[in-house]
Short mmCIF file of C-alpha atoms in Angstrom, two decimals:
data_model
loop_
_atom_site.label_atom_id
_atom_site.label_comp_id
_atom_site.label_asym_id
_atom_site.label_seq_id
_atom_site.Cartn_x
_atom_site.Cartn_y
_atom_site.Cartn_z
CA TRP A 31 148.76 -10.53 65.77
CA VAL A 32 147.54 -10.00 61.78
CA GLU A 33 145.35 -7.42 63.00
CA GLU A 34 148.15 -5.55 64.80
CA ARG A 35 150.27 -5.76 61.96
CA ARG A 36 147.62 -4.28 59.62
CA ASN A 37 147.60 -1.12 61.93
CA GLY A 38 151.54 -0.85 61.82
CA ARG A 39 152.01 -2.22 65.23
CA VAL A 40 154.27 -4.86 66.03
CA PRO A 41 153.21 -6.81 69.11
CA PRO A 42 155.78 -7.89 71.74
CA LEU A 43 156.57 -11.53 71.83
CA ALA A 44 156.14 -13.39 75.20
CA GLU A 45 159.35 -14.43 76.45
CA SER A 46 159.39 -18.51 76.22
CA ARG A 47 162.41 -20.89 77.41
CA GLY A 48 161.45 -24.16 75.31
CA LYS A 49 163.36 -26.07 73.15
CA SER A 50 161.23 -24.55 70.15
CA GLU A 51 161.39 -20.74 71.03
CA PRO A 52 164.19 -20.41 67.75
CA TYR A 53 161.54 -21.45 65.71
CA ARG A 54 158.78 -19.53 67.44
CA LYS A 55 160.82 -16.53 66.96
CA ALA A 56 161.35 -17.08 63.27
CA VAL A 57 157.48 -17.45 62.71
CA TYR A 58 156.89 -14.25 64.74
CA ALA A 59 159.65 -12.46 62.65
CA VAL A 60 158.08 -13.45 59.16
CA LEU A 61 154.75 -12.83 60.26
CA PHE A 62 155.57 -9.33 61.81
CA VAL A 63 158.26 -8.59 59.03
CA THR A 64 161.10 -7.78 61.68
CA ASP A 65 164.24 -9.31 62.98
CA LYS A 66 164.65 -7.55 66.08
CA VAL A 67 163.22 -10.23 67.80
CA PHE A 68 166.58 -12.33 67.36
CA LYS A 69 169.55 -11.30 69.84
CA ASP A 70 172.11 -12.42 67.37
CA GLU A 71 172.85 -13.74 64.09
CA SER A 72 173.62 -17.02 65.88
CA GLU A 73 169.98 -17.46 66.58
CA LYS A 74 168.91 -16.89 62.90
CA THR A 75 171.22 -19.15 61.65
CA ALA A 76 170.31 -21.97 64.28
CA VAL A 77 167.24 -22.10 62.00
CA PHE A 78 168.03 -21.18 58.74
CA SER A 79 171.18 -23.36 58.15
CA THR A 80 171.50 -23.13 54.63
CA SER A 81 172.35 -20.49 52.30
CA GLN A 82 169.23 -20.70 50.77
CA ASP A 83 167.15 -20.66 53.82
CA TYR A 84 169.10 -17.74 55.19
CA ILE A 85 168.66 -15.66 52.21
CA TRP A 86 164.59 -16.27 51.83
CA PHE A 87 164.28 -15.20 55.53
CA ARG A 88 166.04 -12.32 54.79
CA LEU A 89 163.90 -11.40 51.72
CA LEU A 90 160.97 -12.07 53.63
CA VAL A 91 161.62 -9.46 56.59
CA VAL A 92 162.34 -6.90 54.06
CA SER A 93 159.96 -4.16 53.85
CA ALA A 94 159.47 -1.08 51.42
CA ASP A 95 158.12 0.78 54.36
CA VAL A 96 159.80 3.75 55.72
CA SER A 97 159.87 2.97 59.24
CA PRO A 98 162.90 2.77 60.74
CA ASP A 99 161.96 -0.29 62.79
CA LEU A 100 162.10 -2.33 59.54
CA LEU A 101 164.71 -3.91 57.45
CA LEU A 102 164.48 -2.10 54.11
CA LEU A 103 165.82 -3.54 50.52
CA GLN A 104 168.68 -1.64 50.36
CA ASP A 105 169.58 -2.65 53.91
CA LEU A 106 170.30 -6.38 53.15
CA ALA A 107 173.28 -6.51 50.98
CA THR A 108 174.62 -4.78 54.26
CA VAL A 109 173.56 -7.02 56.42
CA VAL A 110 174.52 -10.11 54.52
CA ARG A 111 177.89 -8.68 54.40
CA GLY A 112 178.10 -8.14 58.27
CA ALA A 113 177.24 -11.73 58.75
CA SER A 114 180.30 -12.87 57.23
CA GLU A 115 182.29 -13.51 60.85
CA ASN A 116 179.55 -16.50 61.05
CA PHE A 117 180.51 -18.23 57.93
CA VAL A 118 184.52 -18.56 58.49
CA ALA A 119 184.27 -22.21 58.65
CA ALA A 120 181.96 -22.29 55.76
CA PRO A 121 183.36 -19.87 53.10
CA VAL A 122 181.58 -21.43 50.02
CA THR A 123 178.11 -20.96 51.92
CA PHE A 124 179.03 -17.00 52.49
CA PHE A 125 180.05 -16.83 49.12
CA GLN A 126 176.57 -18.66 47.85
CA LEU A 127 174.90 -15.68 50.03
CA LEU A 128 176.38 -12.96 48.25
CA LEU A 129 176.01 -14.40 45.11
CA LEU A 130 172.18 -14.82 46.05
CA THR A 131 172.16 -11.07 47.09
CA GLN A 132 173.66 -10.25 43.78
CA GLN A 133 176.62 -8.71 45.39
CA PHE A 134 179.22 -10.06 42.57
CA GLU A 135 181.91 -8.01 43.03
CA PHE A 136 182.01 -8.99 46.84
CA ALA A 137 181.35 -12.53 46.07
CA VAL A 138 184.41 -12.47 43.91
CA SER A 139 186.62 -10.56 45.80
CA TYR A 140 185.69 -12.64 49.16
CA LEU A 141 186.96 -15.78 47.16
CA VAL A 142 190.18 -14.06 46.50
CA ALA A 143 191.08 -13.45 50.02
CA THR A 144 190.74 -16.88 50.83
CA ASP A 145 193.76 -19.29 50.44
CA GLU A 146 191.90 -22.12 48.69
CA TYR A 147 189.40 -20.75 46.36
CA LYS A 148 191.45 -18.07 44.76
CA VAL A 149 191.64 -20.04 41.23
CA GLU A 150 187.71 -20.47 41.67
CA ALA A 151 187.66 -16.94 42.14
CA VAL A 152 188.97 -16.29 38.71
CA ASN A 153 186.60 -18.46 37.41
CA PHE A 154 183.60 -16.88 38.89
CA GLY A 155 184.84 -13.60 37.94
CA LEU A 156 185.47 -13.98 34.36
CA VAL A 157 181.90 -16.00 34.05
CA LEU A 158 180.23 -12.97 35.29
CA ALA A 159 182.05 -10.54 33.52
CA VAL A 160 181.27 -12.52 30.22
CA TYR A 161 177.54 -12.32 31.22
CA GLY A 162 177.79 -8.87 32.00
CA LEU A 163 177.25 -9.07 35.80
CA LEU A 164 180.76 -7.52 36.65
CA PRO A 165 182.57 -5.13 34.84
CA PHE A 166 186.30 -6.33 33.58
CA ALA A 167 187.96 -3.46 34.60
CA ALA A 168 187.85 -1.62 37.91
CA PRO A 169 185.72 1.17 38.08
CA LEU A 170 187.87 4.63 38.25
CA LYS A 171 188.25 6.10 41.52
CA SER A 172 185.84 9.10 42.45
CA ASP A 173 185.00 11.09 44.95
CA ALA A 174 181.38 9.85 45.01
CA PRO A 175 180.46 7.49 48.07
CA SER A 176 180.00 3.79 46.52
CA VAL A 177 180.54 0.24 48.18
CA SER A 178 182.20 -1.14 45.03
CA VAL A 179 185.44 -3.25 46.21
CA GLY A 180 186.85 -2.91 42.15
CA VAL A 181 186.97 -6.13 41.37
CA ASP A 182 189.58 -5.90 38.18
CA VAL A 183 188.70 -9.09 36.11
CA VAL A 184 190.91 -8.64 33.63
CA ARG A 185 193.93 -8.16 35.80
CA MET A 186 192.78 -11.16 37.82
CA VAL A 187 192.92 -13.40 34.54
CA VAL A 188 196.13 -11.89 33.01
CA ARG A 189 198.02 -12.98 36.30
CA TYR A 190 196.27 -16.41 36.53
CA THR A 191 197.38 -17.54 33.27
CA ARG A 192 201.16 -16.13 33.50
CA LEU A 193 201.35 -19.39 36.32
CA PHE A 194 201.07 -21.54 33.50
CA ALA A 195 201.21 -20.12 30.29
CA LYS A 196 204.52 -21.58 29.20
CA THR A 197 203.65 -25.03 30.09
CA ALA A 198 200.01 -24.69 28.55
CA PRO A 199 199.82 -22.03 26.32
CA ALA A 200 196.54 -23.13 24.77
CA SER A 201 194.81 -23.05 28.01
CA ALA A 202 196.23 -19.49 28.79
CA LEU A 203 194.98 -18.67 25.32
CA SER A 204 191.43 -19.83 25.98
CA TYR A 205 191.47 -17.67 28.87
CA LEU A 206 192.52 -14.74 27.34
CA LEU A 207 190.20 -14.87 24.60
CA TRP A 208 187.24 -14.30 26.84
CA LEU A 209 188.40 -10.88 27.36
CA PRO A 210 186.99 -7.84 25.77
CA ARG A 211 190.17 -6.99 24.31
CA PRO A 212 192.41 -9.85 24.39
CA GLU A 213 194.91 -8.91 21.46
CA PRO A 214 197.39 -7.01 24.03
CA GLU A 215 197.51 -10.11 26.07
CA ILE A 216 197.72 -12.61 23.21
CA THR A 217 200.75 -10.59 21.84
CA ARG A 218 202.61 -10.86 25.32
CA LEU A 219 201.54 -14.61 25.32
CA LEU A 220 203.30 -15.30 22.02
CA VAL A 221 206.48 -13.39 22.95
CA GLU A 222 206.78 -15.10 26.46
CA THR A 223 206.21 -18.55 25.52
CA ARG A 224 207.61 -18.60 22.11
CA GLU A 225 204.65 -21.10 20.88
CA TYR A 226 204.26 -19.24 17.70
CA ASP A 227 202.82 -21.70 15.30
CA SER A 228 200.45 -23.26 17.84
CA ILE A 229 199.02 -20.29 18.99
CA VAL A 230 198.77 -18.82 15.35
CA GLU A 231 197.20 -21.80 14.48
CA GLN A 232 194.43 -21.66 16.87
CA LEU A 233 193.62 -17.81 15.88
CA ASP A 234 193.38 -18.58 12.24
CA LEU A 235 190.94 -21.16 13.31
CA LEU A 236 188.99 -19.23 15.36
CA VAL A 237 189.03 -16.66 12.36
CA ALA A 238 187.62 -19.29 10.01
CA ARG A 239 184.76 -19.78 12.33
CA GLY A 240 183.72 -16.02 12.30
CA ARG A 241 185.80 -14.60 15.13
CA PRO A 242 186.82 -11.20 14.53
CA ILE A 243 190.50 -11.49 15.87
CA ASP A 244 193.35 -9.04 13.69
CA VAL A 245 196.17 -12.24 13.86
CA ALA A 246 198.01 -10.22 11.40
CA LYS A 247 198.34 -7.13 13.84
CA ILE A 248 198.96 -9.78 17.35
CA CYS A 249 201.85 -11.16 15.28
CA ALA A 250 203.33 -8.19 13.80
CA ASP A 251 203.14 -6.52 17.53
CA ALA A 252 204.88 -9.43 18.77
CA ALA A 253 207.45 -9.22 15.96
CA VAL A 254 208.27 -5.76 16.95
CA ASP A 255 208.59 -6.20 20.48
CA CYS A 256 211.10 -9.46 19.90
CA GLU A 257 212.99 -7.12 17.59
CA ALA A 258 213.22 -4.62 20.23
CA ARG A 259 214.53 -7.59 22.78
CA LEU A 260 217.14 -8.52 20.07
CA GLN A 261 215.25 -11.57 19.27
CA TYR A 262 215.69 -11.15 15.83
CA THR A 263 215.31 -14.50 14.52
CA ASP A 264 211.70 -14.78 16.31
CA ALA A 265 210.88 -11.17 14.78
CA ILE A 266 211.67 -12.64 11.36
CA SER A 267 209.24 -15.59 12.01
CA LEU A 268 206.46 -13.77 13.30
CA PHE A 269 206.52 -10.92 10.70
CA TYR A 270 206.44 -13.38 8.24
CA LYS A 271 203.24 -14.84 9.74
CA ALA A 272 202.09 -11.25 10.09
CA ARG A 273 202.56 -11.22 6.00
CA ALA A 274 204.36 -8.31 6.23
CA TYR A 275 207.25 -9.45 4.25
CA ASP A 276 209.28 -6.29 3.90
CA ARG A 277 210.03 -5.86 7.67
CA VAL A 278 211.02 -9.80 7.07
CA PHE A 279 213.75 -8.48 4.79
CA ALA A 280 214.37 -5.15 7.13
CA VAL A 281 215.15 -7.40 10.00
CA LEU A 282 217.14 -9.82 7.69
CA ALA A 283 218.86 -6.42 6.32
CA LEU A 284 219.76 -5.61 9.81
CA ARG A 285 220.73 -8.99 10.94
CA ILE A 286 223.30 -9.11 7.50
CA ALA A 287 224.79 -5.99 8.28
CA LYS A 288 225.68 -6.99 11.64
CA VAL A 289 227.72 -10.01 10.82
CA MET A 290 228.85 -8.84 7.58
CA ALA A 291 232.59 -8.47 8.49
CA VAL A 292 232.76 -11.18 11.01
CA GLU A 293 233.41 -14.68 11.25
CA GLY A 294 231.88 -17.33 13.18
CA PRO A 295 228.54 -19.75 13.66
CA GLU A 296 226.68 -16.68 13.93
CA ARG A 297 227.25 -15.30 10.62
CA GLN A 298 226.57 -19.06 9.00
CA GLU A 299 223.45 -18.61 11.06
CA VAL A 300 222.36 -15.55 9.42
CA ARG A 301 223.45 -16.71 5.83
CA ASP A 302 221.42 -20.00 6.47
CA ILE A 303 217.94 -18.10 7.81
CA ALA A 304 218.55 -15.71 4.93
CA ALA A 305 218.47 -18.35 2.27
CA ALA A 306 215.70 -20.08 3.93
CA VAL A 307 213.34 -16.82 3.87
CA ALA A 308 213.95 -16.19 0.43
CA GLU A 309 213.43 -19.91 -0.63
CA ARG A 310 210.41 -19.85 1.46
CA LEU A 311 209.02 -16.50 -0.19
CA VAL A 312 209.81 -17.95 -3.77
CA GLU A 313 207.48 -21.25 -3.07
CA ASP A 314 204.62 -18.97 -1.45
CA GLU A 315 204.79 -16.89 -4.48
CA LYS A 316 205.06 -13.49 -2.51
CA VAL A 317 207.99 -12.25 -4.04
CA ASP A 318 205.82 -10.08 -6.36
CA VAL A 319 204.42 -8.39 -3.27
CA LEU A 320 207.53 -6.85 -1.85
CA GLN A 321 209.16 -3.56 -2.71
CA PRO A 322 211.42 -3.25 -5.61
CA GLU A 323 214.00 -1.25 -3.02
CA THR A 324 213.73 -4.14 -0.31
CA VAL A 325 214.56 -7.08 -3.09
CA ARG A 326 217.78 -4.75 -4.25
CA THR A 327 218.73 -3.65 -0.76
CA PHE A 328 218.86 -7.67 0.09
CA ASN A 329 220.31 -8.73 -2.94
CA THR A 330 223.20 -6.22 -2.26
CA LEU A 331 223.69 -7.33 0.85
CA GLN A 332 223.95 -10.71 0.01
CA ARG A 333 226.45 -10.38 -2.69
CA LEU A 334 228.31 -8.23 -0.25
CA LEU A 335 228.40 -11.40 1.94
CA ASP A 336 229.94 -13.06 -1.09
CA PHE A 337 232.68 -10.49 -1.48
CA PHE A 338 233.74 -10.98 1.93
CA ASP A 339 233.92 -14.48 1.51
CA LEU A 340 235.94 -14.41 -1.33
CA ALA A 341 238.43 -12.26 0.61
CA ARG A 342 238.91 -14.45 3.24
CA ALA A 343 239.27 -17.48 0.74
CA GLY A 344 242.05 -15.82 -0.70
CA GLU A 345 240.04 -15.70 -4.13
CA LEU A 346 241.32 -11.83 -4.72
CA GLU A 347 240.55 -11.33 -8.40
CA GLU A 348 237.18 -13.02 -7.81
CA ALA A 349 236.49 -10.28 -4.93
CA VAL A 350 237.52 -7.48 -6.64
CA ASN A 351 235.11 -8.30 -9.44
CA GLU A 352 232.44 -9.47 -7.41
CA LEU A 353 232.50 -5.63 -6.09
CA GLU A 354 233.11 -3.76 -8.89
CA ALA A 355 229.85 -5.69 -10.36
CA LEU A 356 227.93 -4.37 -7.81
CA GLY A 357 229.03 -0.69 -8.57
CA LEU A 358 229.42 0.32 -5.20
CA VAL A 359 233.09 1.61 -5.77
CA PRO A 360 234.74 3.51 -8.95
CA ILE A 361 236.48 2.09 -11.47
CA ASP A 362 237.00 5.13 -13.61
CA ASP A 363 236.27 9.00 -13.56
CA ASP A 364 232.85 8.62 -14.69
CA SER A 365 231.91 5.89 -12.23
CA LEU A 366 233.87 7.83 -9.77
CA HIS A 367 231.26 10.97 -9.60
CA LEU A 368 228.31 8.47 -10.05
CA CYS A 369 229.21 6.45 -7.03
CA VAL A 370 229.84 9.50 -4.85
CA ARG A 371 226.20 10.92 -5.96
CA GLU A 372 224.70 7.67 -4.95
CA PHE A 373 225.99 6.83 -1.44
CA GLY A 374 223.85 9.11 -0.20
CA SER A 375 220.76 7.07 -1.71
CA LEU A 376 221.85 4.03 -0.37
CA ALA A 377 219.87 1.67 1.80
CA ALA A 378 220.81 2.05 5.73
CA PRO A 379 221.88 -1.80 5.97
CA VAL A 380 224.31 -1.36 3.08
CA LYS A 381 225.52 2.11 3.96
CA ALA A 382 226.54 0.77 7.56
CA VAL A 383 228.58 -1.63 6.05
CA MET A 384 230.74 0.66 3.76
CA PRO A 385 233.50 1.39 5.90
CA ASP A 386 234.22 -2.44 6.18
CA VAL A 387 233.88 -2.92 2.40
CA PHE A 388 236.37 0.19 1.72
CA LEU A 389 238.67 -1.17 4.30
CA THR A 390 238.18 -5.03 2.89
CA HIS A 391 238.72 -4.10 -0.34
CA MET A 392 241.81 -1.94 -0.05
CA ALA A 393 243.03 -4.96 2.02
CA VAL A 394 242.60 -7.15 -1.19
CA LEU A 395 244.06 -4.49 -3.10
CA SER A 396 247.29 -4.75 -1.18
CA ARG A 397 247.46 -8.12 -1.24
CA LEU A 398 247.09 -8.36 -5.20
CA TYR A 399 249.52 -5.82 -5.54
CA ALA A 400 252.00 -7.86 -3.09
CA LYS A 401 251.67 -10.91 -5.01
CA ALA A 402 252.15 -9.35 -8.23
CA ARG A 403 255.44 -7.79 -7.10
CA SER A 404 256.70 -11.17 -5.28
CA VAL A 405 257.38 -13.03 -8.31
CA SER A 406 261.52 -12.31 -9.21
CA ALA A 407 261.71 -10.90 -13.05
CA ARG A 408 264.24 -13.40 -13.61
CA SER A 409 262.43 -16.38 -13.08
CA VAL A 410 259.71 -15.53 -15.41
CA GLY A 411 259.48 -14.80 -19.02
CA ALA A 412 258.65 -11.50 -20.32
CA VAL A 413 255.44 -12.23 -21.32
CA TYR A 414 254.49 -12.95 -17.85
CA ASN A 415 256.57 -9.74 -16.48
CA ALA A 416 254.33 -7.72 -18.78
CA GLY A 417 251.27 -9.19 -17.58
CA ARG A 418 252.42 -8.59 -14.13
CA ALA A 419 253.33 -5.06 -14.72
CA GLU A 420 249.85 -4.37 -15.91
CA LEU A 421 248.04 -5.94 -12.89
CA VAL A 422 250.46 -3.83 -10.42
CA ARG A 423 249.42 -0.37 -12.34
CA PHE A 424 245.59 -1.68 -12.40
CA VAL A 425 245.76 -2.61 -8.74
CA LYS A 426 247.48 1.13 -7.94
CA ASP A 427 244.92 2.98 -9.88
CA ARG A 428 242.19 1.18 -7.83
CA ALA A 429 243.64 1.84 -4.95
CA THR A 430 243.89 5.70 -5.44
CA ARG A 431 240.56 5.95 -6.90
CA LEU A 432 239.02 4.24 -3.65
CA SER A 433 240.81 6.56 -1.55
CA THR A 434 240.02 9.53 -3.67
CA PHE A 435 235.98 8.07 -3.27
CA VAL A 436 236.47 7.74 0.38
CA SER A 437 237.49 11.26 0.83
CA LEU A 438 234.77 12.80 -1.36
CA VAL A 439 232.23 10.94 0.58
CA GLN A 440 233.52 12.04 3.67
CA ARG A 441 232.61 15.41 2.79
CA GLU A 442 228.87 14.54 3.29
CA HIS A 443 228.58 11.78 5.07
CA ARG A 444 230.17 10.67 8.42
CA LEU A 445 232.43 7.83 8.44
CA PRO A 446 234.81 6.22 11.14
CA GLY A 447 237.72 8.04 11.82
CA GLU A 448 240.19 5.32 11.13
CA VAL A 449 238.90 4.53 7.81
CA ASN A 450 240.92 7.28 5.81
CA ALA A 451 244.16 6.50 8.03
CA LYS A 452 244.17 2.86 7.08
CA LEU A 453 243.27 3.50 3.71
CA LEU A 454 246.24 5.79 3.21
CA GLU A 455 248.42 3.44 4.90
CA LEU A 456 247.45 0.40 2.84
CA GLU A 457 248.02 2.96 -0.16
CA VAL A 458 251.35 3.94 0.80
CA SER A 459 252.44 0.26 0.94
CA MET A 460 251.67 0.15 -2.45
CA SER A 461 253.77 3.03 -3.60
CA GLY A 462 256.99 1.27 -4.10
#
């Protein structure tokens, strides 16, 4: 037999019906580097029952010769894949065969297709990708022939972590950190779980240990996402963690502007959040990092909130004084032209609430006028009458200037159409 093999010939195997026939065929196949002696795969697996033995046999019958009668090395993978039907009852064994023949993509995709080993597929796929034995992402489609099954490890990991992200965010984070670009998925994890403190704390620990993670960008991106979802409180918290303090106050300004002229628990909630953020900023000594315009806008909005609160509480004189102290409405001819010029440079959140400010200010003046006119002249002394007349002149003067101011502003800036009509109505009510 050895001589025949040296001459490139494979002698025929004599027929035998003994119990040792499968083993005799196995010896023959190894000696003459051929598997043609077996009728089917079941004869082989009867002898080589373990995955290791099966692969060793397959390796032994591989030949680098070009003879069509011999199994070539590049054919080994195809032969092993074709044996899958013989391992239906033992999927783990077939998975081992695919690993031993370095068919890592097929091995992982095979586990994915099973019902009981989908989780193991994710873990094996991730480990193989981390060690460079699998690409993280599926290869792009091309016209070139390929045996790749296109395992997308990133997608597998992301889909798997979504199953338990909300109940075990720390575990989900540990998986995502193995991805080549984990930041987008960690951002999504932050937004969906809202476990900001615990996740950011874990990320900060990794950064302290030398892991190059841009925690600030992750928090900022998550904050932008929350802002788009109208989750303003979450956006404020995340912008603060991202050390984007100007963005914190930008979101706060929008929230304040939204609730400026309304009543209810949301308004008080916004006031409480604004106070807490301002206090924390002072404690953290971060006030100096804010842009001056940001500070001015925030302070202006806070004082406008005070103006509306005073107006609702019936503290009319205090409300007028608070608004005039801000310099947003005119008190004489000089300030009238100044207010008109500066209206265009107001910050967007302040400008957005000015129509409500105008109407509330005119309503306060109207109530002051009614208050001054309500006392009978015969029931008070001359001194009080003189003071009352002065108050009436003061209120009518302020009302006239406010109407003029709004008319001039409307020439260059768009205001709601009902503002002028309402102001005119209130002004006419004070013409008596």
